[in-house]
PDB file of C-alpha atoms in Angstrom:
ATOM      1  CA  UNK I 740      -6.876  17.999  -0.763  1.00  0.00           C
ATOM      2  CA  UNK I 741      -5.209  15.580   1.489  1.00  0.00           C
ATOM      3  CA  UNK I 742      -1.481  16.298   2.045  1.00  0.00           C
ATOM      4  CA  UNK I 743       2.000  14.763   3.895  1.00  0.00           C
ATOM      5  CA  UNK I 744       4.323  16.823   4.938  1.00  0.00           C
ATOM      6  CA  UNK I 745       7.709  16.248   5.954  1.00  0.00           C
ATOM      7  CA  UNK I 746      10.616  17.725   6.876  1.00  0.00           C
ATOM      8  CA  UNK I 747      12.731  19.225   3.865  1.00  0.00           C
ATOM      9  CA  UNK I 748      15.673  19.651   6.075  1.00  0.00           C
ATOM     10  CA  UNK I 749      18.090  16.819   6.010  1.00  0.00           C
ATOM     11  CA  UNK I 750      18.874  14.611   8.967  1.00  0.00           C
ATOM     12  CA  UNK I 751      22.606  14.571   9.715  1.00  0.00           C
ATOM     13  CA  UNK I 752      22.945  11.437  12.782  1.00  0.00           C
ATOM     14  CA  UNK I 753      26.025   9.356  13.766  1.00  0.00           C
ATOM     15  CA  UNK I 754      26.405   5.800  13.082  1.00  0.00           C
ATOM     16  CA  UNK I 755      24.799   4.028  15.775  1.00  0.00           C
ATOM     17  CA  UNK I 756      22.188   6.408  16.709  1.00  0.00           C
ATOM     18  CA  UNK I 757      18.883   6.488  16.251  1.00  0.00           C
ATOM     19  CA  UNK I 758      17.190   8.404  13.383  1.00  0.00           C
ATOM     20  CA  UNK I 759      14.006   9.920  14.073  1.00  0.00           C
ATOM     21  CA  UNK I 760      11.877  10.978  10.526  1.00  0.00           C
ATOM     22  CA  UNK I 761       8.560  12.718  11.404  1.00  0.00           C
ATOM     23  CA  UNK I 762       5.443  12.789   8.636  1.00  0.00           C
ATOM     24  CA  UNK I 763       2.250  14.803   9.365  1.00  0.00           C
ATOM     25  CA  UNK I 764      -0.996  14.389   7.511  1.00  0.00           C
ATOM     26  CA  UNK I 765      -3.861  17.130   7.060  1.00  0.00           C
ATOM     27  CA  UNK I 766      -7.799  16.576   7.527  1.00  0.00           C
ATOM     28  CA  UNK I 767      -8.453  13.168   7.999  1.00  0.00           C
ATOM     29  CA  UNK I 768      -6.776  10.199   8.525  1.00  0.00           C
ATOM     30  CA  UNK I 769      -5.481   7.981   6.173  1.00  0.00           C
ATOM     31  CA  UNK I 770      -6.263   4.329   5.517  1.00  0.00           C
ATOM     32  CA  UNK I 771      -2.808   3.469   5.993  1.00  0.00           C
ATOM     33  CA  UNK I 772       0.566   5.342   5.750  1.00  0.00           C
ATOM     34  CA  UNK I 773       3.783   3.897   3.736  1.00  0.00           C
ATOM     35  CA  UNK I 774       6.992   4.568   4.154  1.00  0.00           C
ATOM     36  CA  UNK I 775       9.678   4.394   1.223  1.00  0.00           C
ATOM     37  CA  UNK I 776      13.308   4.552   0.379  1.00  0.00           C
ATOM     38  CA  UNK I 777      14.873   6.730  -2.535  1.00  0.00           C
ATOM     39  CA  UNK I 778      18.237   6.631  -3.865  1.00  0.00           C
ATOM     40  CA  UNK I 779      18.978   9.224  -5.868  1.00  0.00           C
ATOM     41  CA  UNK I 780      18.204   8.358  -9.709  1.00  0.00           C
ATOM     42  CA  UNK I 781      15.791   5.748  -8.394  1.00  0.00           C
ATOM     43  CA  UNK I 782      12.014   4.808  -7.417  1.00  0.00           C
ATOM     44  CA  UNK I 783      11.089   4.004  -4.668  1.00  0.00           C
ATOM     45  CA  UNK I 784      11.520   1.265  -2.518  1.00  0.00           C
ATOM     46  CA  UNK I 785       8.584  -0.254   0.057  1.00  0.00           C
ATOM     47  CA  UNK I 786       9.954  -0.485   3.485  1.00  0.00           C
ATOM     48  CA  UNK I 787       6.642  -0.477   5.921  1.00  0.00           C
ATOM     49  CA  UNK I 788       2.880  -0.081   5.796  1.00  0.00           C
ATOM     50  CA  UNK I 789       1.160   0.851   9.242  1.00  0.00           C
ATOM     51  CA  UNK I 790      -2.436   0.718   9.042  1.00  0.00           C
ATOM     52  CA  UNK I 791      -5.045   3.268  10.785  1.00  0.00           C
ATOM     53  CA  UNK I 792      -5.854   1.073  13.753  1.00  0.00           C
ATOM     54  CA  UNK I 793      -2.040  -0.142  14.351  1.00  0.00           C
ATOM     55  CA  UNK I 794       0.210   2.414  16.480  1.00  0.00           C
ATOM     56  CA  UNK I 795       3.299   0.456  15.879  1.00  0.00           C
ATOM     57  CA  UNK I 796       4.729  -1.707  13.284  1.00  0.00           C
ATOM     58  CA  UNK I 797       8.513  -2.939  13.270  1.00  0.00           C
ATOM     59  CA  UNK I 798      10.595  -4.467  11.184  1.00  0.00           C
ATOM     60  CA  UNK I 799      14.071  -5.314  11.662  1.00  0.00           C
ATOM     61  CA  UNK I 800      15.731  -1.881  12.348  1.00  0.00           C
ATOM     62  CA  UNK I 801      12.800   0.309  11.571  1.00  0.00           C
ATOM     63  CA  UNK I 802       9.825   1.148  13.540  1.00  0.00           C
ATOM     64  CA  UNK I 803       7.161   3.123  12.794  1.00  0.00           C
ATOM     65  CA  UNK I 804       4.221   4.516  14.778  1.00  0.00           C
ATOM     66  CA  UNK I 805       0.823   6.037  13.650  1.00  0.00           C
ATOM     67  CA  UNK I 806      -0.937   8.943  16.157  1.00  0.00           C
ATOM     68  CA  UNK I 807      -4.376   9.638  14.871  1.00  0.00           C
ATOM     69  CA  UNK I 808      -4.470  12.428  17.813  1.00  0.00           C
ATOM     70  CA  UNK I 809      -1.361  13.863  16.356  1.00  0.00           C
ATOM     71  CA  UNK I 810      -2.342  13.112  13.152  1.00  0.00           C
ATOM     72  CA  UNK I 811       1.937  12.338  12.464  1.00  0.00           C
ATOM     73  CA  UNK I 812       3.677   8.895  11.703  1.00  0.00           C
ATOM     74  CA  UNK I 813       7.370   8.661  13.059  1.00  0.00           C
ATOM     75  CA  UNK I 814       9.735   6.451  10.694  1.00  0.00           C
ATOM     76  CA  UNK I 815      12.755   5.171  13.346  1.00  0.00           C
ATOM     77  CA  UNK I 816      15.926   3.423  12.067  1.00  0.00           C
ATOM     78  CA  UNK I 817      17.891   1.863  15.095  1.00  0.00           C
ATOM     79  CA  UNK I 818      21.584   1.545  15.130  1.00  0.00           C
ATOM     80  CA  UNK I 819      21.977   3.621  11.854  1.00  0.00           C
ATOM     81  CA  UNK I 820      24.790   3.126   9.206  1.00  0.00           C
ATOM     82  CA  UNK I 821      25.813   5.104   6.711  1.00  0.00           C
ATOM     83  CA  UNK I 822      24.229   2.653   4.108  1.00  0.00           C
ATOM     84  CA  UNK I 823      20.659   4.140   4.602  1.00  0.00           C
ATOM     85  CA  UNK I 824      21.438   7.434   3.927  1.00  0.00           C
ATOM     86  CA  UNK I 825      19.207   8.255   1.585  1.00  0.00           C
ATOM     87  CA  UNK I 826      15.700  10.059   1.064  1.00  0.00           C
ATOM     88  CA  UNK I 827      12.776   8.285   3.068  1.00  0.00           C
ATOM     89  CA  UNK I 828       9.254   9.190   1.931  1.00  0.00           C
ATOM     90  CA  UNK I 829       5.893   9.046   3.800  1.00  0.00           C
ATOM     91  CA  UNK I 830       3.152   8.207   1.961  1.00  0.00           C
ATOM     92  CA  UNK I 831      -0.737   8.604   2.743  1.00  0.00           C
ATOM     93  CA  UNK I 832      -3.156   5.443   1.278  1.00  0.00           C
ATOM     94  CA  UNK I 833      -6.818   6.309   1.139  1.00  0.00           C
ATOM     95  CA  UNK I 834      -9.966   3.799   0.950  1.00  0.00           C
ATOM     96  CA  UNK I 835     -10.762   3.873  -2.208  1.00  0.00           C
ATOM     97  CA  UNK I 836      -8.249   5.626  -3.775  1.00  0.00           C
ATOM     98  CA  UNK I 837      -5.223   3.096  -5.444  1.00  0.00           C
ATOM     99  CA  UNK I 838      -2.511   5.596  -6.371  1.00  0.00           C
ATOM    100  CA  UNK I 839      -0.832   7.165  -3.513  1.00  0.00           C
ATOM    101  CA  UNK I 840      -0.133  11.119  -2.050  1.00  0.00           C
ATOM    102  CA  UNK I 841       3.514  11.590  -1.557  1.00  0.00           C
ATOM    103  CA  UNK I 842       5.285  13.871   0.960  1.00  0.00           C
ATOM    104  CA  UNK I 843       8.649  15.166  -0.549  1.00  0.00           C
ATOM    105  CA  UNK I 844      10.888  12.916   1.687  1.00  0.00           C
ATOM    106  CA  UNK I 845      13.574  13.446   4.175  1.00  0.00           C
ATOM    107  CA  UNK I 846      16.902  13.433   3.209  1.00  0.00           C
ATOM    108  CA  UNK I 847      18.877  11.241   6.106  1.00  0.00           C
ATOM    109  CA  UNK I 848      22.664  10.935   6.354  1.00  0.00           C
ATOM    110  CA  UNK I 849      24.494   8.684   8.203  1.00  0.00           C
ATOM    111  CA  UNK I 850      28.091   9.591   9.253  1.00  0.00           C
ATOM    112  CA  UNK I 851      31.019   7.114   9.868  1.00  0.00           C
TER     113      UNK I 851
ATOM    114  CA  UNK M1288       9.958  -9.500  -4.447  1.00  0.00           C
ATOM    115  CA  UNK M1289       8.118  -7.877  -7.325  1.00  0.00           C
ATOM    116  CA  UNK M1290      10.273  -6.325 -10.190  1.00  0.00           C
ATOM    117  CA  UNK M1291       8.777  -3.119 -12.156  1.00  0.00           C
ATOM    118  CA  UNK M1292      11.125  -2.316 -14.864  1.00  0.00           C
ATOM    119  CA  UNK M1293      11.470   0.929 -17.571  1.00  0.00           C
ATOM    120  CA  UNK M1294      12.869   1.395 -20.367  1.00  0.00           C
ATOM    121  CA  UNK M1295      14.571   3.581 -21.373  1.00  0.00           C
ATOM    122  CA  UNK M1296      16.484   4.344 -18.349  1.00  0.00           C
ATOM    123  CA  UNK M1297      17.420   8.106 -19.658  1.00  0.00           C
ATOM    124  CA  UNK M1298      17.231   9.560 -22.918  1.00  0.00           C
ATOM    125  CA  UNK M1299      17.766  13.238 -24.198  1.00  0.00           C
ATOM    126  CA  UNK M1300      15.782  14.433 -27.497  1.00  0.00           C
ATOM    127  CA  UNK M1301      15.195  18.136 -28.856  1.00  0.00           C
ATOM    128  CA  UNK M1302      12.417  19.742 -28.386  1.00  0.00           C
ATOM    129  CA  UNK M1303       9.451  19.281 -30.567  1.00  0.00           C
ATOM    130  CA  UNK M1304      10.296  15.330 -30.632  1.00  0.00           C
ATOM    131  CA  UNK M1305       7.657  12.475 -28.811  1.00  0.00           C
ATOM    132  CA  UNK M1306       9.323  10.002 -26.410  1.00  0.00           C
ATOM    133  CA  UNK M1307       8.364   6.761 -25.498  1.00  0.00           C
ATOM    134  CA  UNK M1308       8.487   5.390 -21.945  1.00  0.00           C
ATOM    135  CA  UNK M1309       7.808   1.119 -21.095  1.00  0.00           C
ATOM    136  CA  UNK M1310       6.834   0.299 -17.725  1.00  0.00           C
ATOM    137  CA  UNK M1311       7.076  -3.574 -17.200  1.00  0.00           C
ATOM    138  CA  UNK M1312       5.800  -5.563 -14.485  1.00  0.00           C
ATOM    139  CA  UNK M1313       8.402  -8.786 -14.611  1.00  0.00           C
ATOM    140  CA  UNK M1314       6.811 -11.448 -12.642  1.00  0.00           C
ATOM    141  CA  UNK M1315       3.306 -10.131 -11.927  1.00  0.00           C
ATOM    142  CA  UNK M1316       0.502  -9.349 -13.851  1.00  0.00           C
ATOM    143  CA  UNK M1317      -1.284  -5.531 -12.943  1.00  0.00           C
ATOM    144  CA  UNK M1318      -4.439  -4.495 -14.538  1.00  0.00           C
ATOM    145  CA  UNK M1319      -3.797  -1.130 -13.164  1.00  0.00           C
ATOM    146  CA  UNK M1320      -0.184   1.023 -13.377  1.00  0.00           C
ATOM    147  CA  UNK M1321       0.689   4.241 -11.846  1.00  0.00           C
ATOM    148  CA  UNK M1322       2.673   7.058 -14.178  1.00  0.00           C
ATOM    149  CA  UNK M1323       4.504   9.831 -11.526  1.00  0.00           C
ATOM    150  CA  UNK M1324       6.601  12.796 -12.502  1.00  0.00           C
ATOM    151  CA  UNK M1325       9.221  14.237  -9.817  1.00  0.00           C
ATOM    152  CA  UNK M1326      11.076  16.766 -10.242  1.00  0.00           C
ATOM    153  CA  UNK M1327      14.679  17.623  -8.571  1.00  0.00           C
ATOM    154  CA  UNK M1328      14.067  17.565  -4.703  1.00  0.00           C
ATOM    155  CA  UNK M1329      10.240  17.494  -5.025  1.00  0.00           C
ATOM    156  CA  UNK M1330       7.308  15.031  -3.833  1.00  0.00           C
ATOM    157  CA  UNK M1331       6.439  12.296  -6.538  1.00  0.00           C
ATOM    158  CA  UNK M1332       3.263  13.891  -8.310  1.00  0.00           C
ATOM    159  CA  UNK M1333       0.827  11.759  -9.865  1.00  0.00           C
ATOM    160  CA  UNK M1334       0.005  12.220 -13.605  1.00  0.00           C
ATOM    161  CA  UNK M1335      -1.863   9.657 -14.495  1.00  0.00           C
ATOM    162  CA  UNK M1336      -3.428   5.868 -13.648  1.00  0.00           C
ATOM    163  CA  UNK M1337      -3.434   3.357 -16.148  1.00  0.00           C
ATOM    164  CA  UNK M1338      -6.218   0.570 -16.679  1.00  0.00           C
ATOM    165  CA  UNK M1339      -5.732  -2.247 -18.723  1.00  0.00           C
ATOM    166  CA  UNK M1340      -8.409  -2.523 -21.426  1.00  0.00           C
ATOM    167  CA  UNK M1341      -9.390   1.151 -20.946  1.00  0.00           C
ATOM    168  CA  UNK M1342      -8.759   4.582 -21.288  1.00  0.00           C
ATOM    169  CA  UNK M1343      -6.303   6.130 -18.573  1.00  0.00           C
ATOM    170  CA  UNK M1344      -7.071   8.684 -15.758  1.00  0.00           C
ATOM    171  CA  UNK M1345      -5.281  11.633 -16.190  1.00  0.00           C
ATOM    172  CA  UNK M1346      -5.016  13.731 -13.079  1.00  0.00           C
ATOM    173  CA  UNK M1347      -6.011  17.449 -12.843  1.00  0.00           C
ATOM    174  CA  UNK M1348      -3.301  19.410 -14.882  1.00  0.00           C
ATOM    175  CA  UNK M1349      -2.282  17.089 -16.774  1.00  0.00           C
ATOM    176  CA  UNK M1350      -2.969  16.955 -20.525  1.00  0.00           C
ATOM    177  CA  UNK M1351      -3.526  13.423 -21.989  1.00  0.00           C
ATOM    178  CA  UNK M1352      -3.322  14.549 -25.344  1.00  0.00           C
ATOM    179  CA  UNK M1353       0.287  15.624 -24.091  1.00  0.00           C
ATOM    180  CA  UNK M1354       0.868  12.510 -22.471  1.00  0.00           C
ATOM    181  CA  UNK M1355      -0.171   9.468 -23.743  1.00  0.00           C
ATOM    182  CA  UNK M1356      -0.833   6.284 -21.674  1.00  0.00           C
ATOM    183  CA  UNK M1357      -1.438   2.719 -23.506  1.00  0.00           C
ATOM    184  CA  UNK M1358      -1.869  -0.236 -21.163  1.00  0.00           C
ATOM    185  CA  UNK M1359      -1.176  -2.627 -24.068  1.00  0.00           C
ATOM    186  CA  UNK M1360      -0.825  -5.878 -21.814  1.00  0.00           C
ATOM    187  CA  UNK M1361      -1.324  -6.909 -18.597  1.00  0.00           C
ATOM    188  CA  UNK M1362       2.230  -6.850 -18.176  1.00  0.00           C
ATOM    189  CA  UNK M1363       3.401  -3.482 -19.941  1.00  0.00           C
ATOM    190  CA  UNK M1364       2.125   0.510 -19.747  1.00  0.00           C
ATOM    191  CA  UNK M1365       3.550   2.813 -21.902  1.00  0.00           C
ATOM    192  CA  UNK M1366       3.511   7.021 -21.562  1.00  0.00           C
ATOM    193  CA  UNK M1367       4.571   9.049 -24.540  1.00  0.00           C
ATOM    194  CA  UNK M1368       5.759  12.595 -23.583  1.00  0.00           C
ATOM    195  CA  UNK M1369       4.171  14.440 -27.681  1.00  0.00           C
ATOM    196  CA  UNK M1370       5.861  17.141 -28.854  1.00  0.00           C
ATOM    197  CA  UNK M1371       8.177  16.978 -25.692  1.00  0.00           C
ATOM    198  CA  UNK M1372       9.359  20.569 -24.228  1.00  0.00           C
ATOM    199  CA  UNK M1373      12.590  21.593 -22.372  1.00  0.00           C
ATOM    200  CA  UNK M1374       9.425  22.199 -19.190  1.00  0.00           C
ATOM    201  CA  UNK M1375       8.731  18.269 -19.775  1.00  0.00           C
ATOM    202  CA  UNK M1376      12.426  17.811 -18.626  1.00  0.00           C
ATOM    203  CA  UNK M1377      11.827  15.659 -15.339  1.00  0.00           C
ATOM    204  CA  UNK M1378      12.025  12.158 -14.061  1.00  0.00           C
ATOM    205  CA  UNK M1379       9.385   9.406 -14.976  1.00  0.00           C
ATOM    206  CA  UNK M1380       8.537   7.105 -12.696  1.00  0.00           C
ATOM    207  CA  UNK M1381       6.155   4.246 -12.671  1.00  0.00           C
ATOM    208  CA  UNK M1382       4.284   1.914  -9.919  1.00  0.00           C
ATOM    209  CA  UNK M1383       2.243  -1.162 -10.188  1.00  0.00           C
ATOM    210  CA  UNK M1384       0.213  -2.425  -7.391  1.00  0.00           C
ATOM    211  CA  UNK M1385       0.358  -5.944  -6.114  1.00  0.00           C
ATOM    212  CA  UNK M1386      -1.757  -7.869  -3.198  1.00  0.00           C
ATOM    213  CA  UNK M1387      -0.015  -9.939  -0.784  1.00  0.00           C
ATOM    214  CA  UNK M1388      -1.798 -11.254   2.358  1.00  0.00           C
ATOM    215  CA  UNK M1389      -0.342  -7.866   4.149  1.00  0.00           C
ATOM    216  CA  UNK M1390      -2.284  -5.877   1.414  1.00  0.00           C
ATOM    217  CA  UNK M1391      -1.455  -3.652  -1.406  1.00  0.00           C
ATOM    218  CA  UNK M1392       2.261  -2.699  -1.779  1.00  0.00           C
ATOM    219  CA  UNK M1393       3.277  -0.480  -4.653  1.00  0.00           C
ATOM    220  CA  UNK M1394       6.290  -1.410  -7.047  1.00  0.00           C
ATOM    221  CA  UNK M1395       8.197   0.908  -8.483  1.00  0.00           C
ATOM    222  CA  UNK M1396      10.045   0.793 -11.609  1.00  0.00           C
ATOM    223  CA  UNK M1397      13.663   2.352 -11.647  1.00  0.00           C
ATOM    224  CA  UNK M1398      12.278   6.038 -13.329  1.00  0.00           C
ATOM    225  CA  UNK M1399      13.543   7.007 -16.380  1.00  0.00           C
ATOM    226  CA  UNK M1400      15.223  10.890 -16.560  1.00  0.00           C
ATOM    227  CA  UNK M1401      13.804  12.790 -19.624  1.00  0.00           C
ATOM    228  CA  UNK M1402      16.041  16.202 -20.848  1.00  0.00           C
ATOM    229  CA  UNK M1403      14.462  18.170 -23.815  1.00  0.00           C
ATOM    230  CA  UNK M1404      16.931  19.987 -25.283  1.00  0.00           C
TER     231      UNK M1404
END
């Protein structure tokens, strides 16, 4: 079965810095990765999609990258504030396959 | 952007008692909806996908004569929890899928936290 896996440690950064969430698939790769926010009590909410062929996709703060060689996605948030702390999920879409394979999210928090 | 509602957004009920969970896509129609269970600091697992006009597709493990799925409308999927359990105790969440030039993004509803007594 095809599985995410993240890091179940939380991420404790500064405001200002740069947070750094890492996602690694298994066997092969993805059609295209997701990554969404989670407050707690809530769904999720779509941030970015980065497709197999892209390495990078940005928006705003965030970045993202896709390694097929390392077969991991890095989630960036630039100049962080204490407003995104929260639990970011990567998620694995596959080609003919709607519903999605979830990794169990990173907890980030943001200091003041 | 898309809304995905649910309703109720928590209830409690004793055990032996069926619940009843909407999942409502607000301004877009979805012939397909997702049904997830998570539970406390765990991945969102998939139960279920539900079709609109057809049966649903239960995932392995999970009973559909425990859960019921009805995609009534185009707009609304509902999941009954039957003869709920203090084990079915867990948060509900739902997703509907919706193309935009970028592709397919998944919209979640708000969840909806289930305690059997």
């Amino acid at each position: 079965s095809q599985k995410i896996e993240q890091n179940s440690e939380a991420l404790n950064i500064q405001e200002g810095k740069t947070a750094t969430l890492t996602c690694n698939y298994t066997n092969y790769s993805p059609a295209y990765l997701q990554w969404y926010r989670q407050d707690p009590g809530r769904g999720p909410v779509f941030l970015l999609l980065i497709r197999e062929n892209e390495k990078e996709k940005r928006k705003e703060r965030l970045k993202v990258t896709f390694d097929t060689t390392l077969k991991q996605s890095l989630f960036h948030i630039t100049a962080s504030q204490p407003a995104d702390s929260a639990t970011y999920l990567c998620v694995r879409g596959d080609t003919g396959r709607r519903a999605l394979t979830f990794g169990s999210g990173t907890r980030l928090q943001v200091q003041p | 952007g898309a809304v995905v509602s649910q309703h109720p957004s928590w209830v409690i009920c004793k055990s032996g008692t069926s619940v009843k969970i909407e999942c409502r896509s607000l301004d877009f129609q979805a012939t397909t909806m997702f049904w997830y269970r998570q539970f406390p600091k765990q991945s969102l697992m998939l139960m279920a996908t539900s079709n609109e006009g057809s049966k649903a597709t239960y995932e392995q493990g999970v009973e559909k004569d425990k859960f019921l799925i009805n995609h009534a409308s185009l707009t609304l999927s509902t999941l009954t929890v039957t003869s709920a359990h203090p084990e079915d105790s867990s948060f509900y969440i739902c997703s509907a899928p919706l193309t935009s030039g970028s592709g397919e993004t998944q919209y979640f509803g708000p969840g909806t936290r289930l305690l059997v007594l």
